[in-house]
Tab-separated table of C-alpha atoms in Angstrom:
chain	number	residue	atom	x	y	z
A	1067	MET	CA	26.718	-36.384	-1.995
A	1068	LEU	CA	26.882	-36.593	1.811
A	1069	ARG	CA	28.751	-34.254	4.167
A	1070	LEU	CA	29.727	-35.407	7.652
A	1071	PRO	CA	31.767	-33.879	10.462
A	1072	ARG	CA	35.319	-35.186	10.119
A	1073	GLY	CA	35.305	-36.720	13.563
A	1074	VAL	CA	32.426	-39.133	12.913
A	1075	LEU	CA	34.041	-41.089	10.072
A	1076	ASP	CA	37.740	-41.665	9.507
A	1077	ILE	CA	38.823	-40.723	5.979
A	1078	ASP	CA	41.009	-43.841	5.719
A	1079	VAL	CA	38.045	-46.050	6.610
A	1080	ALA	CA	35.906	-44.308	3.995
A	1081	ARG	CA	38.600	-44.755	1.347
A	1082	ASP	CA	38.521	-48.527	1.863
A	1083	TYR	CA	35.122	-48.415	0.140
A	1084	CYS	CA	35.999	-45.983	-2.670
A	1085	VAL	CA	35.716	-47.177	-6.273
A	1086	GLY	CA	37.199	-45.027	-9.023
A	1087	ASP	CA	35.016	-42.026	-9.778
A	1088	GLN	CA	31.844	-43.725	-8.578
A	1089	VAL	CA	32.560	-43.683	-4.845
A	1090	THR	CA	34.928	-40.952	-3.672
A	1091	ALA	CA	35.761	-39.405	-0.303
A	1092	TRP	CA	37.667	-36.278	0.635
A	1093	THR	CA	37.951	-33.768	3.455
A	1094	THR	CA	37.335	-30.057	3.314
A	1095	GLY	CA	37.704	-27.939	6.417
A	1096	GLU	CA	35.894	-29.645	9.281
A	1097	TYR	CA	33.927	-31.986	7.045
A	1098	LEU	CA	34.311	-35.279	5.238
A	1099	VAL	CA	32.480	-35.467	1.900
A	1100	LEU	CA	31.225	-38.671	0.283
A	1101	ASP	CA	30.172	-38.722	-3.354
A	1102	LEU	CA	28.117	-41.818	-4.209
A	1103	THR	CA	27.348	-41.941	-7.927
A	1104	SER	CA	24.491	-43.883	-9.503
A	1105	GLU	CA	25.504	-44.700	-13.080
A	1106	ASP	CA	22.907	-45.721	-15.673
A	1107	VAL	CA	25.144	-48.095	-17.613
A	1108	ALA	CA	22.268	-50.102	-19.108
A	1109	GLY	CA	20.385	-46.983	-20.181
A	1110	ASP	CA	17.196	-48.088	-18.450
A	1111	PHE	CA	16.998	-45.391	-15.761
A	1112	ASP	CA	13.432	-44.793	-14.638
A	1113	PRO	CA	13.110	-41.561	-12.617
A	1114	ASP	CA	9.659	-42.583	-11.395
A	1115	ALA	CA	11.108	-45.738	-9.816
A	1116	CYS	CA	13.923	-43.845	-8.109
A	1117	PRO	CA	13.411	-43.518	-4.330
A	1118	PRO	CA	12.932	-39.944	-3.058
A	1119	LEU	CA	15.878	-38.273	-1.356
A	1120	SER	CA	13.885	-38.163	1.860
A	1121	ALA	CA	14.049	-41.971	1.942
A	1122	ILE	CA	17.844	-41.945	1.636
A	1123	VAL	CA	18.804	-39.056	3.904
A	1124	GLY	CA	18.764	-41.333	6.966
A	1125	VAL	CA	22.023	-42.980	5.895
A	1126	ARG	CA	23.887	-39.823	6.952
A	1127	ALA	CA	22.940	-40.369	10.589
A	1128	GLU	CA	23.747	-44.076	10.261
A	1129	LEU	CA	27.229	-43.307	8.956
A	1130	ALA	CA	27.730	-40.786	11.748
A	1131	ALA	CA	26.854	-43.522	14.247
A	1132	GLY	CA	29.518	-45.813	12.793
A	1133	ASP	CA	27.283	-47.933	10.539
A	1134	LEU	CA	29.345	-48.624	7.413
A	1135	ARG	CA	26.652	-50.499	5.496
A	1136	PRO	CA	25.839	-47.485	3.258
A	1137	LEU	CA	29.495	-47.303	2.192
A	1138	HIS	CA	29.536	-51.032	1.495
A	1139	LEU	CA	26.430	-50.691	-0.687
A	1140	ALA	CA	28.135	-47.937	-2.666
A	1141	TRP	CA	31.220	-50.136	-3.102
A	1142	LEU	CA	29.065	-52.974	-4.463
A	1143	ALA	CA	27.315	-50.619	-6.876
A	1144	GLY	CA	30.686	-49.293	-8.018
A	1145	HIS	CA	31.774	-52.736	-9.182
A	1146	GLY	CA	28.645	-53.417	-11.216
A	1147	THR	CA	27.087	-56.813	-11.828
A	1148	ALA	CA	28.849	-58.189	-14.905
A	1149	GLU	CA	30.275	-61.678	-14.458
A	1150	THR	CA	34.010	-61.978	-14.966
A	1151	ASP	CA	34.875	-63.559	-18.308
A	1152	GLU	CA	37.147	-62.987	-21.276
A	1153	TYR	CA	35.329	-59.730	-21.987
A	1154	ALA	CA	35.820	-58.305	-18.503
A	1155	VAL	CA	36.696	-54.626	-18.723
A	1156	ASP	CA	39.402	-54.609	-16.057
A	1157	ARG	CA	40.578	-57.992	-14.829
A	1158	ASN	CA	43.197	-56.351	-12.597
A	1159	ALA	CA	40.481	-54.456	-10.710
A	1160	ASN	CA	38.501	-57.685	-10.417
A	1161	GLN	CA	41.358	-59.170	-8.408
A	1162	ASP	CA	41.060	-56.447	-5.751
A	1163	LEU	CA	39.951	-57.655	-2.325
A	1164	GLU	CA	36.637	-56.610	-0.885
A	1165	PRO	CA	36.649	-54.158	2.048
A	1166	PRO	CA	35.416	-55.313	5.460
A	1167	VAL	CA	31.783	-56.429	5.213
A	1168	PRO	CA	29.812	-54.522	7.885
A	1169	PRO	CA	27.621	-56.426	10.344
A	1170	GLY	CA	23.945	-56.576	9.446
A	1171	SER	CA	24.431	-56.453	5.671
A	1172	ALA	CA	21.797	-59.158	5.287
A	1173	ALA	CA	19.215	-57.014	7.116
A	1174	LEU	CA	19.353	-53.473	5.759
A	1175	THR	CA	17.478	-50.545	7.258
A	1176	ALA	CA	14.773	-48.799	5.233
A	1177	ALA	CA	17.161	-45.963	4.380
A	1178	GLN	CA	19.843	-48.420	3.287
A	1179	ARG	CA	17.359	-50.346	1.149
A	1180	ALA	CA	16.370	-47.064	-0.510
A	1181	LEU	CA	20.056	-46.260	-1.083
A	1182	ALA	CA	20.591	-49.703	-2.631
A	1183	ASP	CA	17.676	-49.063	-4.986
A	1184	PHE	CA	19.010	-45.605	-5.867
A	1185	LEU	CA	22.482	-46.999	-6.605
A	1186	ARG	CA	20.919	-49.989	-8.423
A	1187	VAL	CA	22.840	-52.523	-6.356
A	1188	ASP	CA	22.273	-55.965	-7.825
A	1189	ASP	CA	20.277	-58.114	-5.385
A	1190	ASP	CA	22.295	-61.232	-6.184
A	1191	LEU	CA	25.598	-59.427	-5.633
A	1192	LEU	CA	24.311	-58.013	-2.342
A	1193	ALA	CA	23.168	-61.446	-1.164
A	1194	ILE	CA	26.556	-62.991	-1.976
A	1195	ALA	CA	28.452	-60.155	-0.292
A	1196	ALA	CA	26.271	-60.425	2.831
A	1197	GLN	CA	27.059	-64.117	3.306
A	1198	THR	CA	30.131	-63.240	5.390
A	1199	SER	CA	28.413	-60.423	7.294
A	1200	ALA	CA	28.030	-60.936	11.024
A	1201	PRO	CA	24.590	-60.274	12.531
A	1202	LEU	CA	24.053	-56.980	14.294
A	1203	ALA	CA	24.757	-57.106	18.016
A	1204	GLU	CA	21.736	-57.236	20.292
A	1205	THR	CA	20.988	-53.838	21.842
A	1206	THR	CA	17.965	-54.555	24.020
A	1207	ASP	CA	19.843	-53.734	27.226
A	1208	ALA	CA	22.056	-51.026	25.690
A	1209	PRO	CA	20.303	-48.006	27.303
A	1210	GLY	CA	21.127	-49.187	30.831
A	1211	GLN	CA	24.631	-50.228	29.854
A	1212	LEU	CA	25.228	-46.907	28.115
A	1213	ALA	CA	24.150	-44.945	31.194
A	1214	ALA	CA	26.473	-46.983	33.410
A	1215	TRP	CA	29.335	-46.537	30.946
A	1216	VAL	CA	28.875	-42.748	30.840
A	1217	GLN	CA	28.736	-42.611	34.638
A	1218	ASP	CA	32.069	-44.449	34.865
A	1219	LEU	CA	33.876	-42.055	32.521
A	1220	PRO	CA	36.611	-39.992	34.207
A	1221	VAL	CA	35.477	-36.494	35.169
A	1222	ALA	CA	38.128	-34.907	32.963
A	1223	GLU	CA	36.870	-36.914	29.988
A	1224	LYS	CA	33.266	-35.890	30.664
A	1225	ASN	CA	34.299	-32.245	30.867
A	1226	ARG	CA	36.161	-32.532	27.571
A	1227	LEU	CA	33.137	-34.062	25.849
A	1228	LEU	CA	30.743	-31.476	27.303
A	1229	LEU	CA	32.996	-28.649	26.135
A	1230	ARG	CA	32.956	-30.036	22.596
A	1231	VAL	CA	29.156	-30.235	22.717
A	1232	ALA	CA	29.030	-26.596	23.826
A	1233	GLU	CA	31.312	-25.737	20.901
A	1234	ASP	CA	28.639	-27.120	18.520
A	1235	HIS	CA	30.196	-30.536	17.948
A	1236	ALA	CA	27.303	-32.543	19.387
A	1237	VAL	CA	26.975	-34.876	16.382
A	1238	THR	CA	30.676	-35.678	16.424
A	1239	VAL	CA	30.701	-36.246	20.186
A	1240	ARG	CA	27.687	-38.559	20.017
A	1241	ALA	CA	29.226	-40.638	17.228
A	1242	GLU	CA	32.543	-40.861	19.066
A	1243	MET	CA	30.896	-41.941	22.321
A	1244	LEU	CA	28.717	-44.570	20.652
A	1245	ARG	CA	31.700	-46.013	18.793
A	1246	ARG	CA	33.726	-46.224	21.978
A	1247	PHE	CA	30.818	-47.783	23.858
A	1248	HIS	CA	30.161	-50.395	21.161
A	1249	ASN	CA	33.847	-51.219	20.808
A	1250	GLU	CA	34.155	-51.824	24.538
A	1251	HIS	CA	30.962	-53.894	24.822
A	1252	SER	CA	30.892	-55.849	21.578
A	1253	THR	CA	32.145	-59.414	21.373
A	1254	PRO	CA	35.141	-59.706	19.048
A	1255	ILE	CA	34.280	-61.618	15.876
A	1256	ALA	CA	36.893	-63.321	13.743
A	1257	SER	CA	37.073	-61.684	10.333
A	1258	PRO	CA	36.255	-64.111	7.490
A	1259	PRO	CA	38.669	-64.423	4.557
A	1260	ARG	CA	38.275	-61.492	2.182
A	1261	ARG	CA	37.090	-62.342	-1.314
A	1262	THR	CA	38.130	-60.781	-4.589
A	1263	VAL	CA	35.789	-58.735	-6.736
A	1264	ALA	CA	35.953	-61.554	-9.293
A	1265	ASP	CA	34.857	-64.083	-6.651
A	1266	LEU	CA	31.865	-61.944	-5.735
A	1267	LEU	CA	30.790	-61.243	-9.309
A	1268	ASP	CA	31.133	-64.865	-10.384
A	1269	ALA	CA	29.177	-66.107	-7.363
A	1270	ALA	CA	26.491	-63.490	-8.014
A	1271	GLY	CA	26.327	-64.612	-11.646
A	1272	ARG	CA	25.852	-68.242	-10.599
A	1273	ARG	CA	23.168	-67.255	-8.129
A	1274	ARG	CA	21.425	-65.185	-10.799
A	1275	GLY	CA	21.637	-68.045	-13.289
A	1276	ASP	CA	20.230	-70.544	-10.774
A	1277	ARG	CA	17.345	-68.218	-9.985
A	1278	GLU	CA	16.580	-67.576	-13.648
A	1279	ARG	CA	16.609	-71.316	-14.352
A	1280	ARG	CA	14.191	-71.918	-11.497
A	1281	VAL	CA	11.912	-69.177	-12.815
A	1282	ALA	CA	12.107	-70.618	-16.338
A	1283	ALA	CA	11.329	-74.101	-15.018
A	1284	ARG	CA	8.304	-72.804	-13.121
A	1285	ARG	CA	7.066	-70.974	-16.205
A	1286	ALA	CA	7.529	-74.071	-18.355
A	1287	GLU	CA	5.674	-76.151	-15.792
A	1288	GLN	CA	2.834	-73.646	-15.672
A	1289	GLN	CA	2.684	-73.492	-19.454
A	1290	ALA	CA	2.597	-77.291	-19.690
A	1291	ARG	CA	-0.175	-77.383	-17.105
A	1292	ARG	CA	-2.188	-74.790	-19.029
A	1293	GLN	CA	-1.643	-76.729	-22.251
A	1294	GLN	CA	-2.796	-79.910	-20.555
A	1295	ASP	CA	-5.885	-78.135	-19.230
A	1296	ARG	CA	-6.645	-76.833	-22.721
A	1297	SER	CA	-6.209	-80.313	-24.178
A	1298	LEU	CA	-8.509	-81.841	-21.587
A	1299	ALA	CA	-11.092	-79.139	-22.183
A	1300	ARG	CA	-10.870	-79.727	-25.935
A	1301	GLU	CA	-11.251	-83.473	-25.462
A	1302	LYS	CA	-14.314	-82.868	-23.346
A	1303	ARG	CA	-15.705	-80.567	-26.014
A	1304	ILE	CA	-15.071	-83.170	-28.742
A	1305	ASP	CA	-16.835	-85.816	-26.647
A	1306	GLU	CA	-19.831	-83.511	-26.343
A	1307	LEU	CA	-19.896	-83.004	-30.127
A	1308	ALA	CA	-19.752	-86.757	-30.682
A	1309	ARG	CA	-22.987	-87.236	-28.766
A	1310	ASP	CA	-24.931	-85.233	-31.387
A	1311	GLU	CA	-22.729	-84.495	-34.377
A	1312	GLU	CA	-25.619	-83.759	-36.715
A	1313	ALA	CA	-26.869	-81.016	-34.417
A	1314	THR	CA	-23.466	-79.334	-34.790
A	1315	TRP	CA	-23.654	-79.514	-38.588
A	1316	SER	CA	-27.104	-77.927	-38.403
A	1317	GLN	CA	-25.700	-75.194	-36.150
A	1318	ILE	CA	-22.967	-74.522	-38.713
A	1319	ASP	CA	-25.558	-74.192	-41.488
A	1320	ALA	CA	-27.531	-71.729	-39.366
A	1321	MET	CA	-24.420	-69.642	-38.663
A	1322	ILE	CA	-23.522	-69.465	-42.340
A	1323	ALA	CA	-27.061	-68.450	-43.230
A	1324	THR	CA	-26.700	-65.251	-41.188
A	1325	ARG	CA	-23.965	-64.010	-43.594
A	1326	LYS	CA	-22.256	-62.290	-40.646
A	1327	PRO	CA	-18.433	-62.372	-40.449
A	1328	ARG	CA	-18.511	-63.203	-36.741
A	1329	GLU	CA	-20.801	-66.172	-37.398
A	1330	TYR	CA	-18.500	-67.300	-40.203
A	1331	ASP	CA	-15.636	-67.360	-37.676
A	1332	ALA	CA	-17.709	-69.413	-35.244
A	1333	ALA	CA	-18.720	-71.838	-37.998
A	1334	ALA	CA	-15.080	-72.344	-39.015
A	1335	ALA	CA	-14.151	-73.005	-35.369
A	1336	LEU	CA	-16.866	-75.659	-35.078
A	1337	LEU	CA	-15.670	-77.282	-38.297
A	1338	THR	CA	-12.137	-77.616	-36.897
A	1339	GLU	CA	-13.585	-79.389	-33.868
A	1340	LEU	CA	-15.595	-81.715	-36.116
A	1341	GLN	CA	-12.389	-82.361	-38.060
A	1342	THR	CA	-10.626	-83.384	-34.838
A	1343	LEU	CA	-13.540	-85.680	-33.988
A	1344	ALA	CA	-13.427	-87.270	-37.454
A	1345	GLU	CA	-9.667	-87.862	-37.227
A	1346	ARG	CA	-10.041	-89.391	-33.789
A	1347	ASP	CA	-12.767	-91.762	-34.982
A	1348	GLY	CA	-11.081	-92.647	-38.307
A	1349	ARG	CA	-13.667	-90.836	-40.457
A	1350	ARG	CA	-11.419	-88.227	-42.058
A	1351	ASP	CA	-12.509	-89.034	-45.649
A	1352	ALA	CA	-16.199	-88.695	-44.830
A	1353	PHE	CA	-15.570	-85.350	-43.133
A	1354	THR	CA	-13.552	-84.101	-46.121
A	1355	GLN	CA	-16.343	-85.013	-48.544
A	1356	ARG	CA	-18.912	-83.207	-46.417
A	1357	CYS	CA	-16.710	-80.104	-46.226
A	1358	LEU	CA	-16.261	-80.122	-50.014
A	1359	ALA	CA	-20.029	-80.251	-50.401
A	1360	LEU	CA	-20.399	-77.329	-47.985
A	1361	ARG	CA	-17.816	-75.328	-49.951
A	1362	GLN	CA	-19.635	-75.993	-53.215
A	1363	THR	CA	-22.934	-74.922	-51.709
A	1364	HIS	CA	-21.461	-71.634	-50.480
A	1365	ALA	CA	-18.884	-71.040	-53.216
A	1366	ARG	CA	-20.290	-67.548	-53.809
A	1367	LYS	CA	-19.463	-66.477	-50.239
A	1368	PRO	CA	-15.772	-65.459	-50.522
A	1369	ARG	CA	-15.508	-64.292	-46.909
A	1370	LEU	CA	-16.689	-67.675	-45.687
A	1371	ILE	CA	-14.359	-69.553	-48.054
A	1372	GLU	CA	-11.467	-67.384	-46.863
A	1373	ARG	CA	-12.162	-68.376	-43.264
A	1374	LEU	CA	-12.455	-72.063	-44.151
A	1375	ASP	CA	-9.101	-71.891	-45.951
A	1376	ARG	CA	-7.530	-70.216	-42.951
A	1377	ALA	CA	-8.946	-72.898	-40.639
A	1378	GLY	CA	-7.730	-75.692	-42.926
A	1379	VAL	CA	-11.120	-77.365	-43.362
C-alpha cells in the first residue's frame, strides 16, 4: 500500500490502472492511497525470493514525479498470465482496453523491476505490453532548461509555489512543477492503438510458447550431442577391446576371483562391451557360448549370476 499527497497523482489517472480488488485507489483527507496486491494464485509463493520492501519503496517517489510505470506494472499483474481460451474466467473483462502504456516500460528502474518481481508480473506479458511504449525522453540538458523555465515563471506563480512549500507541501509542489516542465518541453507522441486484455494475453502466450519451444529444441540438441559423444566414446572403447579381447576376458576372470560386489559390477560391464563387440563382428554365438561356460563355472556365486542376468549377458 502506497500513500501519496493528492496533488501529485490525479485519482482519475490512477483509476485507469485499477483492476478489481487487486489494484485499487482512493482518497482520504489530503492523500491518495494505492493498494497493489500480490496474489499467489499458483500457490508457489517463495518468501525468500520476494524482494525486500526497501527495494520497492522508490516507486513512491517515481509516482510522485509523474512516472506511471509502477501503476502499469500493477495493472499487468492484476490481469494475470493465462491465455484466453474457452476456459477463460471472464471473457468480458478480457475485452477491456489497456490503459495508456507509460514511456520507458521496456527499460524499468531497479525499484520498478523489484515491484514487478513482488507482483509476479509475467515477463512475456510485460514484454508484449512494452512494445507500444515510447522511449523515455532524453534529460541530459534538463537541469539548465529547468532553471531557465523556473526563472521565466511569473512572480505571482513563484510566490504561490513558495507559499505551498512553506505550508509543508514541498513534495506536491515538486511533482507539479516537474510535470508542467516535462509537458511543456516534451515532444508530442502519437498514441498507438490500444489493445484489449485478450490481445495482450494471447500475444504473451504465443511469445511464451515460442520461447519454450526454442528452449526445448536447444535441450534436445544438447541431449543428441551428448548421446552422440557417448556413442563415439563407446565405439572407441570397443575398438580398444578388439585389439586385445583375450586380455579383457582375463581381466573379467580376475575381477570375479575377488568375490567383491563392486568387482562383479565391473565384470558385468566389461561383458556387455564384449557382447557389443561380438555383435558388431558377427560373433554373437561364440560370445554366448563363452558366457554360458563362465556361468557354469561360477554357478555357485548367486550375486555374480544376478548381475549377469541384470546386464543381459
